[in-house]
Amino acid sequence: MKKLTDRLTAAVSAAFEKCGYDPALGAVTVSNRMDLCQFQCNGALSGAKIYRKAPIMIAKDVAEALSGSEIFSKAEAVSPGFINLSLTDGFLASVLSEISEDENLGVPQCEKPETVVIDYGGPNVAKPLHIGHLRSAIIGESLKRTARATGRNVIGDVHFGDWGTPYGLTIAEYKVRHPDWSCFKPDFDPEKDEIPEINEAELYEIYPSASAKSKEDGEFKIMSRQTVVDLQNREPGVYALWKKIKDLSVESVKKNYERLSVDFDYWYGESDSDGYTGELIERLNEKGLLYESDGALVVDVSEEGDKVSVPPIIVKKSDGSSIYATFDLATIMQREHDFNPDRIWYLADKRQALHFVQVFRCAKKAGLVPESTELRHLAFGAMTGPDGRPYKTRDGGVMSLESLIDTVEEAAMEKLRDSEYISGDKTEAAHRIGVAALKFGDLSNQPVKDYIFDLDRFLAFDGKTGTYLLYTVTRINSILKKAGIGYDDRLAPSEIFGGGERDLALLLALSGESFEKAFADMAPSALCDSAYNIASAFSKFYRDNRILTEEDPKKRGCWLALCSLTRRILVKLLDCLAIETVENM
Ligand code: ARG
């Protein structure tokens, strides 16, 4: 389906042309004064200079040409030259029935097929997920679903941190603690020798202590550096233990992501780009970009006009090992080879901004991707405590993602404790409500901004919260069930009777545009705004009308159809935020 504002623009452009003006002046936007009109066109103001005519004269000509149109109930020229527009109820109703029949429920589809790789999640082997990983996972999942909803071919890749310094440290520490393990023996044979079982508790405790130790113990530091080199050279014992560690980490990370309805098409890690490292170095060399600095191999990525200095990017350390930036460059080659993407998007917090500037510049300089490929980093802010500092546990430690999810689920359960609307076990509902509250509380902010984790507010039944949205859906569920209407029935009101109903209908007609906006701005908050505005308009409509007991069958039918379409659109918006609804609450 075409965007509603594009259709209106076409109609207004035709009117400009009819009056002898340039049709390009006919751009229509949603009004920022809904109390005055639904849409507006400011083209007459720009036309004034071209035609040396008062803008109001042009606006009047165009408004006149639009009078009697089937689309606009109002086209009014107002000083100094705005054209205020509102839709006829008939046209609005016809848009709603098109949306209802449309397989994409009115979400405009991207015209040229394109492939987008979204790199999000970014967990690390041997380290538990903590709240710093929350935003990457949930914003990424939402953008992936949104991009898909707009008809794009989207690939989600978790990009596990699994091949750098931390794994040298971890494995070196295992060696110190368990020197007798077969994998540390020079004659280790992966075919025959077993690796002892490792457990999660020790794994998660080992990295922080190894990391602390390497800061004090020079010998250990050297040993762990050598272990990274051994790992990257796939020395059999080290590699076999690494594999075990990785499997355990992936399993544990998956459990957390599942609770957040976050899933990936590829569970690739830095190590999967290893096959491209040799070719990367060759390419950089051929292009004359690589030079030595303190024994390391680096590429200069500074550009004239840089306001802050952009240091050279290190692609090989002096000991020959690859690092974070190497993996990102090699991964770009792998993605180009496997997916030929039009865009690669990265979700990592804003402290990594410089890293991505370096990587993107190097990739373009070396021609690892065509000039036209979009490489973009969504640098998001932090979730903070009430003091504005990164959110911490009560004792000041970093909170694991698992505890955070437990906390929101427990709080949701507390709220549900007295609800009579859920018969039987409330665990699933508490899970969905808790996670919805957490996600909506996050996604409704502009990603770049920090926001405060305020669970009471997130879980409130009123206001702009996930809980309010789920609650609105349950209200519609109950109406539809009483009326015997299936959730997937394709209904739309054939008539609009006025007031609050018209406001709701207009928001539904515009809902599709928020998907494109969320995609273009890399900001799921556009979906949150649309969902919240629809839910508020629905609540007003519901409060003002007795839907089920309405005596006029035509009115009742139209109202029920409006409820049904509202539900379908809300559920779709929520689905693109990866929020699952509940039947009752
Ligand atoms: N594992 C990284 C970290 O914990 C995030 C990875 C982001 N993605 C990337 N392609 N570099 O900081």
PDB file of N, CA, C and O in Angstrom, residues 473-530:
ATOM      1  N   VAL A 473      -4.936  -3.864  24.848  1.00  0.00           N
ATOM      2  CA  VAL A 473      -5.226  -5.021  23.996  1.00  0.00           C
ATOM      3  C   VAL A 473      -6.185  -5.980  24.718  1.00  0.00           C
ATOM      4  O   VAL A 473      -7.118  -6.502  24.104  1.00  0.00           O
ATOM      5  N   THR A 474      -6.000  -6.169  26.030  1.00  0.00           N
ATOM      6  CA  THR A 474      -6.902  -7.106  26.730  1.00  0.00           C
ATOM      7  C   THR A 474      -8.340  -6.567  26.743  1.00  0.00           C
ATOM      8  O   THR A 474      -9.287  -7.347  26.672  1.00  0.00           O
ATOM      9  N   ARG A 475      -8.477  -5.255  26.795  1.00  0.00           N
ATOM     10  CA  ARG A 475      -9.836  -4.689  26.750  1.00  0.00           C
ATOM     11  C   ARG A 475     -10.492  -5.009  25.416  1.00  0.00           C
ATOM     12  O   ARG A 475     -11.665  -5.366  25.347  1.00  0.00           O
ATOM     13  N   ILE A 476      -9.704  -4.857  24.356  1.00  0.00           N
ATOM     14  CA  ILE A 476     -10.270  -5.159  23.029  1.00  0.00           C
ATOM     15  C   ILE A 476     -10.556  -6.651  22.910  1.00  0.00           C
ATOM     16  O   ILE A 476     -11.592  -7.055  22.377  1.00  0.00           O
ATOM     17  N   ASN A 477      -9.666  -7.469  23.472  1.00  0.00           N
ATOM     18  CA  ASN A 477      -9.898  -8.925  23.447  1.00  0.00           C
ATOM     19  C   ASN A 477     -11.278  -9.238  24.004  1.00  0.00           C
ATOM     20  O   ASN A 477     -12.040 -10.019  23.435  1.00  0.00           O
ATOM     21  N   SER A 478     -11.569  -8.615  25.128  1.00  0.00           N
ATOM     22  CA  SER A 478     -12.813  -8.954  25.804  1.00  0.00           C
ATOM     23  C   SER A 478     -14.027  -8.507  24.974  1.00  0.00           C
ATOM     24  O   SER A 478     -15.009  -9.238  24.860  1.00  0.00           O
ATOM     25  N   ILE A 479     -13.935  -7.343  24.350  1.00  0.00           N
ATOM     26  CA  ILE A 479     -15.044  -6.886  23.496  1.00  0.00           C
ATOM     27  C   ILE A 479     -15.243  -7.849  22.323  1.00  0.00           C
ATOM     28  O   ILE A 479     -16.352  -8.294  22.032  1.00  0.00           O
ATOM     29  N   LEU A 480     -14.144  -8.186  21.662  1.00  0.00           N
ATOM     30  CA  LEU A 480     -14.251  -9.023  20.472  1.00  0.00           C
ATOM     31  C   LEU A 480     -14.794 -10.409  20.824  1.00  0.00           C
ATOM     32  O   LEU A 480     -15.607 -10.978  20.097  1.00  0.00           O
ATOM     33  N   LYS A 481     -14.324 -10.912  21.970  1.00  0.00           N
ATOM     34  CA  LYS A 481     -14.805 -12.249  22.364  1.00  0.00           C
ATOM     35  C   LYS A 481     -16.307 -12.223  22.623  1.00  0.00           C
ATOM     36  O   LYS A 481     -17.033 -13.101  22.182  1.00  0.00           O
ATOM     37  N   LYS A 482     -16.744 -11.172  23.326  1.00  0.00           N
ATOM     38  CA  LYS A 482     -18.191 -11.075  23.604  1.00  0.00           C
ATOM     39  C   LYS A 482     -18.994 -10.945  22.318  1.00  0.00           C
ATOM     40  O   LYS A 482     -20.122 -11.398  22.228  1.00  0.00           O
ATOM     41  N   ALA A 483     -18.406 -10.305  21.313  1.00  0.00           N
ATOM     42  CA  ALA A 483     -19.132 -10.100  20.058  1.00  0.00           C
ATOM     43  C   ALA A 483     -18.936 -11.271  19.086  1.00  0.00           C
ATOM     44  O   ALA A 483     -19.473 -11.272  17.985  1.00  0.00           O
ATOM     45  N   GLY A 484     -18.140 -12.250  19.498  1.00  0.00           N
ATOM     46  CA  GLY A 484     -17.905 -13.411  18.637  1.00  0.00           C
ATOM     47  C   GLY A 484     -17.055 -13.104  17.411  1.00  0.00           C
ATOM     48  O   GLY A 484     -17.228 -13.710  16.356  1.00  0.00           O
ATOM     49  N   ILE A 485     -16.153 -12.151  17.538  1.00  0.00           N
ATOM     50  CA  ILE A 485     -15.284 -11.802  16.404  1.00  0.00           C
ATOM     51  C   ILE A 485     -13.900 -12.409  16.619  1.00  0.00           C
ATOM     52  O   ILE A 485     -13.335 -12.298  17.706  1.00  0.00           O
ATOM     53  N   GLY A 486     -13.386 -13.062  15.586  1.00  0.00           N
ATOM     54  CA  GLY A 486     -12.048 -13.670  15.678  1.00  0.00           C
ATOM     55  C   GLY A 486     -10.982 -12.593  15.577  1.00  0.00           C
ATOM     56  O   GLY A 486     -11.181 -11.587  14.886  1.00  0.00           O
ATOM     57  N   TYR A 487      -9.848 -12.814  16.236  1.00  0.00           N
ATOM     58  CA  TYR A 487      -8.794 -11.789  16.250  1.00  0.00           C
ATOM     59  C   TYR A 487      -8.236 -11.512  14.848  1.00  0.00           C
ATOM     60  O   TYR A 487      -7.732 -10.435  14.594  1.00  0.00           O
ATOM     61  N   ASP A 488      -8.287 -12.506  13.976  1.00  0.00           N
ATOM     62  CA  ASP A 488      -7.693 -12.285  12.657  1.00  0.00           C
ATOM     63  C   ASP A 488      -8.722 -11.918  11.593  1.00  0.00           C
ATOM     64  O   ASP A 488      -8.386 -11.796  10.421  1.00  0.00           O
ATOM     65  N   ASP A 489      -9.986 -11.773  11.986  1.00  0.00           N
ATOM     66  CA  ASP A 489     -10.996 -11.399  10.987  1.00  0.00           C
ATOM     67  C   ASP A 489     -10.596 -10.078  10.355  1.00  0.00           C
ATOM     68  O   ASP A 489     -10.095  -9.191  11.037  1.00  0.00           O
ATOM     69  N   ARG A 490     -10.840  -9.996   9.056  1.00  0.00           N
ATOM     70  CA  ARG A 490     -10.445  -8.754   8.361  1.00  0.00           C
ATOM     71  C   ARG A 490     -11.628  -7.802   8.303  1.00  0.00           C
ATOM     72  O   ARG A 490     -12.430  -7.830   7.386  1.00  0.00           O
ATOM     73  N   LEU A 491     -11.735  -6.972   9.295  1.00  0.00           N
ATOM     74  CA  LEU A 491     -12.871  -6.051   9.359  1.00  0.00           C
ATOM     75  C   LEU A 491     -12.389  -4.610   9.301  1.00  0.00           C
ATOM     76  O   LEU A 491     -11.286  -4.298   9.746  1.00  0.00           O
ATOM     77  N   ALA A 492     -13.251  -3.759   8.779  1.00  0.00           N
ATOM     78  CA  ALA A 492     -12.972  -2.314   8.819  1.00  0.00           C
ATOM     79  C   ALA A 492     -14.316  -1.600   8.824  1.00  0.00           C
ATOM     80  O   ALA A 492     -15.287  -2.096   8.228  1.00  0.00           O
ATOM     81  N   PRO A 493     -14.420  -0.467   9.489  1.00  0.00           N
ATOM     82  CA  PRO A 493     -15.710   0.228   9.539  1.00  0.00           C
ATOM     83  C   PRO A 493     -16.064   0.797   8.161  1.00  0.00           C
ATOM     84  O   PRO A 493     -15.206   1.370   7.499  1.00  0.00           O
ATOM     85  N   SER A 494     -17.332   0.611   7.748  1.00  0.00           N
ATOM     86  CA  SER A 494     -17.722   1.165   6.448  1.00  0.00           C
ATOM     87  C   SER A 494     -18.088   2.637   6.589  1.00  0.00           C
ATOM     88  O   SER A 494     -18.164   3.365   5.618  1.00  0.00           O
ATOM     89  N   GLU A 495     -18.303   3.048   7.810  1.00  0.00           N
ATOM     90  CA  GLU A 495     -18.666   4.446   8.038  1.00  0.00           C
ATOM     91  C   GLU A 495     -17.992   4.944   9.306  1.00  0.00           C
ATOM     92  O   GLU A 495     -17.715   4.145  10.210  1.00  0.00           O
ATOM     93  N   ILE A 496     -17.801   6.250   9.362  1.00  0.00           N
ATOM     94  CA  ILE A 496     -17.240   6.831  10.585  1.00  0.00           C
ATOM     95  C   ILE A 496     -18.256   7.839  11.102  1.00  0.00           C
ATOM     96  O   ILE A 496     -18.759   8.661  10.332  1.00  0.00           O
ATOM     97  N   PHE A 497     -18.580   7.725  12.384  1.00  0.00           N
ATOM     98  CA  PHE A 497     -19.691   8.519  12.901  1.00  0.00           C
ATOM     99  C   PHE A 497     -19.263   9.784  13.625  1.00  0.00           C
ATOM    100  O   PHE A 497     -20.099  10.516  14.109  1.00  0.00           O
ATOM    101  N   GLY A 498     -17.979  10.001  13.726  1.00  0.00           N
ATOM    102  CA  GLY A 498     -17.577  11.304  14.278  1.00  0.00           C
ATOM    103  C   GLY A 498     -16.595  11.253  15.422  1.00  0.00           C
ATOM    104  O   GLY A 498     -16.040  10.193  15.744  1.00  0.00           O
ATOM    105  N   GLY A 499     -16.330  12.412  15.984  1.00  0.00           N
ATOM    106  CA  GLY A 499     -15.552  12.602  17.197  1.00  0.00           C
ATOM    107  C   GLY A 499     -14.327  11.742  17.385  1.00  0.00           C
ATOM    108  O   GLY A 499     -13.467  11.634  16.512  1.00  0.00           O
ATOM    109  N   GLY A 500     -14.285  11.136  18.573  1.00  0.00           N
ATOM    110  CA  GLY A 500     -13.133  10.345  18.976  1.00  0.00           C
ATOM    111  C   GLY A 500     -12.847   9.206  18.019  1.00  0.00           C
ATOM    112  O   GLY A 500     -11.690   8.795  17.849  1.00  0.00           O
ATOM    113  N   GLU A 501     -13.911   8.728  17.403  1.00  0.00           N
ATOM    114  CA  GLU A 501     -13.771   7.634  16.457  1.00  0.00           C
ATOM    115  C   GLU A 501     -12.931   8.063  15.250  1.00  0.00           C
ATOM    116  O   GLU A 501     -12.112   7.310  14.736  1.00  0.00           O
ATOM    117  N   ARG A 502     -13.152   9.293  14.826  1.00  0.00           N
ATOM    118  CA  ARG A 502     -12.419   9.829  13.677  1.00  0.00           C
ATOM    119  C   ARG A 502     -10.930   9.968  14.025  1.00  0.00           C
ATOM    120  O   ARG A 502     -10.070   9.624  13.223  1.00  0.00           O
ATOM    121  N   ASP A 503     -10.659  10.419  15.246  1.00  0.00           N
ATOM    122  CA  ASP A 503      -9.252  10.569  15.654  1.00  0.00           C
ATOM    123  C   ASP A 503      -8.549   9.211  15.647  1.00  0.00           C
ATOM    124  O   ASP A 503      -7.416   9.081  15.194  1.00  0.00           O
ATOM    125  N   LEU A 504      -9.245   8.223  16.176  1.00  0.00           N
ATOM    126  CA  LEU A 504      -8.677   6.873  16.205  1.00  0.00           C
ATOM    127  C   LEU A 504      -8.450   6.376  14.774  1.00  0.00           C
ATOM    128  O   LEU A 504      -7.373   5.863  14.445  1.00  0.00           O
ATOM    129  N   ALA A 505      -9.471   6.561  13.939  1.00  0.00           N
ATOM    130  CA  ALA A 505      -9.364   6.086  12.548  1.00  0.00           C
ATOM    131  C   ALA A 505      -8.166   6.740  11.852  1.00  0.00           C
ATOM    132  O   ALA A 505      -7.423   6.080  11.122  1.00  0.00           O
ATOM    133  N   LEU A 506      -7.966   8.018  12.088  1.00  0.00           N
ATOM    134  CA  LEU A 506      -6.852   8.717  11.440  1.00  0.00           C
ATOM    135  C   LEU A 506      -5.507   8.145  11.901  1.00  0.00           C
ATOM    136  O   LEU A 506      -4.602   7.909  11.089  1.00  0.00           O
ATOM    137  N   LEU A 507      -5.391   7.885  13.191  1.00  0.00           N
ATOM    138  CA  LEU A 507      -4.133   7.314  13.693  1.00  0.00           C
ATOM    139  C   LEU A 507      -3.876   5.934  13.103  1.00  0.00           C
ATOM    140  O   LEU A 507      -2.739   5.574  12.790  1.00  0.00           O
ATOM    141  N   LEU A 508      -4.961   5.160  12.938  1.00  0.00           N
ATOM    142  CA  LEU A 508      -4.786   3.838  12.327  1.00  0.00           C
ATOM    143  C   LEU A 508      -4.338   3.995  10.875  1.00  0.00           C
ATOM    144  O   LEU A 508      -3.442   3.293  10.405  1.00  0.00           O
ATOM    145  N   ALA A 509      -4.942   4.961  10.187  1.00  0.00           N
ATOM    146  CA  ALA A 509      -4.592   5.172   8.775  1.00  0.00           C
ATOM    147  C   ALA A 509      -3.132   5.594   8.630  1.00  0.00           C
ATOM    148  O   ALA A 509      -2.492   5.302   7.625  1.00  0.00           O
ATOM    149  N   LEU A 510      -2.607   6.257   9.634  1.00  0.00           N
ATOM    150  CA  LEU A 510      -1.220   6.739   9.562  1.00  0.00           C
ATOM    151  C   LEU A 510      -0.215   5.766  10.168  1.00  0.00           C
ATOM    152  O   LEU A 510       0.999   5.985  10.064  1.00  0.00           O
ATOM    153  N   SER A 511      -0.712   4.700  10.802  1.00  0.00           N
ATOM    154  CA  SER A 511       0.204   3.841  11.567  1.00  0.00           C
ATOM    155  C   SER A 511       1.325   3.271  10.699  1.00  0.00           C
ATOM    156  O   SER A 511       2.464   3.140  11.146  1.00  0.00           O
ATOM    157  N   GLY A 512       1.015   2.944   9.451  1.00  0.00           N
ATOM    158  CA  GLY A 512       2.018   2.338   8.575  1.00  0.00           C
ATOM    159  C   GLY A 512       3.262   3.207   8.431  1.00  0.00           C
ATOM    160  O   GLY A 512       4.378   2.699   8.295  1.00  0.00           O
ATOM    161  N   GLU A 513       3.071   4.515   8.461  1.00  0.00           N
ATOM    162  CA  GLU A 513       4.215   5.408   8.226  1.00  0.00           C
ATOM    163  C   GLU A 513       5.231   5.345   9.359  1.00  0.00           C
ATOM    164  O   GLU A 513       6.396   5.662   9.168  1.00  0.00           O
ATOM    165  N   SER A 514       4.772   4.938  10.541  1.00  0.00           N
ATOM    166  CA  SER A 514       5.709   4.924  11.667  1.00  0.00           C
ATOM    167  C   SER A 514       6.757   3.815  11.505  1.00  0.00           C
ATOM    168  O   SER A 514       7.849   3.913  12.060  1.00  0.00           O
ATOM    169  N   PHE A 515       6.437   2.789  10.731  1.00  0.00           N
ATOM    170  CA  PHE A 515       7.421   1.712  10.531  1.00  0.00           C
ATOM    171  C   PHE A 515       8.592   2.247   9.700  1.00  0.00           C
ATOM    172  O   PHE A 515       9.744   1.996  10.006  1.00  0.00           O
ATOM    173  N   GLU A 516       8.245   2.978   8.637  1.00  0.00           N
ATOM    174  CA  GLU A 516       9.293   3.553   7.797  1.00  0.00           C
ATOM    175  C   GLU A 516      10.119   4.564   8.597  1.00  0.00           C
ATOM    176  O   GLU A 516      11.334   4.629   8.480  1.00  0.00           O
ATOM    177  N   LYS A 517       9.439   5.324   9.420  1.00  0.00           N
ATOM    178  CA  LYS A 517      10.143   6.332  10.217  1.00  0.00           C
ATOM    179  C   LYS A 517      11.089   5.644  11.220  1.00  0.00           C
ATOM    180  O   LYS A 517      12.236   6.048  11.375  1.00  0.00           O
ATOM    181  N   ALA A 518      10.592   4.606  11.863  1.00  0.00           N
ATOM    182  CA  ALA A 518      11.426   3.878  12.826  1.00  0.00           C
ATOM    183  C   ALA A 518      12.662   3.324  12.120  1.00  0.00           C
ATOM    184  O   ALA A 518      13.777   3.370  12.646  1.00  0.00           O
ATOM    185  N   PHE A 519      12.464   2.829  10.909  1.00  0.00           N
ATOM    186  CA  PHE A 519      13.596   2.274  10.165  1.00  0.00           C
ATOM    187  C   PHE A 519      14.572   3.380   9.776  1.00  0.00           C
ATOM    188  O   PHE A 519      15.773   3.283  10.042  1.00  0.00           O
ATOM    189  N   ALA A 520      14.056   4.441   9.167  1.00  0.00           N
ATOM    190  CA  ALA A 520      14.936   5.499   8.663  1.00  0.00           C
ATOM    191  C   ALA A 520      15.714   6.171   9.793  1.00  0.00           C
ATOM    192  O   ALA A 520      16.885   6.489   9.636  1.00  0.00           O
ATOM    193  N   ASP A 521      15.068   6.360  10.929  1.00  0.00           N
ATOM    194  CA  ASP A 521      15.744   7.027  12.058  1.00  0.00           C
ATOM    195  C   ASP A 521      16.460   6.032  12.964  1.00  0.00           C
ATOM    196  O   ASP A 521      17.025   6.429  13.974  1.00  0.00           O
ATOM    197  N   MET A 522      16.408   4.779  12.668  1.00  0.00           N
ATOM    198  CA  MET A 522      16.924   3.714  13.559  1.00  0.00           C
ATOM    199  C   MET A 522      16.364   3.927  14.952  1.00  0.00           C
ATOM    200  O   MET A 522      17.117   3.895  15.937  1.00  0.00           O
ATOM    201  N   ALA A 523      15.080   4.148  15.050  1.00  0.00           N
ATOM    202  CA  ALA A 523      14.508   4.488  16.346  1.00  0.00           C
ATOM    203  C   ALA A 523      13.123   3.869  16.532  1.00  0.00           C
ATOM    204  O   ALA A 523      12.122   4.406  16.056  1.00  0.00           O
ATOM    205  N   PRO A 524      13.080   2.735  17.255  1.00  0.00           N
ATOM    206  CA  PRO A 524      11.780   2.105  17.516  1.00  0.00           C
ATOM    207  C   PRO A 524      10.812   3.027  18.266  1.00  0.00           C
ATOM    208  O   PRO A 524       9.625   2.733  18.355  1.00  0.00           O
ATOM    209  N   SER A 525      11.312   4.140  18.801  1.00  0.00           N
ATOM    210  CA  SER A 525      10.421   5.038  19.530  1.00  0.00           C
ATOM    211  C   SER A 525       9.267   5.521  18.649  1.00  0.00           C
ATOM    212  O   SER A 525       8.188   5.817  19.162  1.00  0.00           O
ATOM    213  N   ALA A 526       9.474   5.558  17.331  1.00  0.00           N
ATOM    214  CA  ALA A 526       8.375   5.961  16.442  1.00  0.00           C
ATOM    215  C   ALA A 526       7.218   4.968  16.541  1.00  0.00           C
ATOM    216  O   ALA A 526       6.045   5.349  16.483  1.00  0.00           O
ATOM    217  N   LEU A 527       7.554   3.686  16.705  1.00  0.00           N
ATOM    218  CA  LEU A 527       6.498   2.672  16.849  1.00  0.00           C
ATOM    219  C   LEU A 527       5.803   2.827  18.197  1.00  0.00           C
ATOM    220  O   LEU A 527       4.592   2.647  18.315  1.00  0.00           O
ATOM    221  N   CYS A 528       6.600   3.145  19.223  1.00  0.00           N
ATOM    222  CA  CYS A 528       6.032   3.332  20.567  1.00  0.00           C
ATOM    223  C   CYS A 528       5.052   4.508  20.553  1.00  0.00           C
ATOM    224  O   CYS A 528       3.967   4.424  21.128  1.00  0.00           O
ATOM    225  N   ASP A 529       5.450   5.592  19.886  1.00  0.00           N
ATOM    226  CA  ASP A 529       4.571   6.763  19.820  1.00  0.00           C
ATOM    227  C   ASP A 529       3.258   6.390  19.141  1.00  0.00           C
ATOM    228  O   ASP A 529       2.177   6.716  19.626  1.00  0.00           O
ATOM    229  N   SER A 530       3.387   5.713  18.001  1.00  0.00           N
ATOM    230  CA  SER A 530       2.181   5.355  17.259  1.00  0.00           C
ATOM    231  C   SER A 530       1.287   4.455  18.114  1.00  0.00           C
ATOM    232  O   SER A 530       0.082   4.698  18.236  1.00  0.00           O
TER     233      SER A 530
END
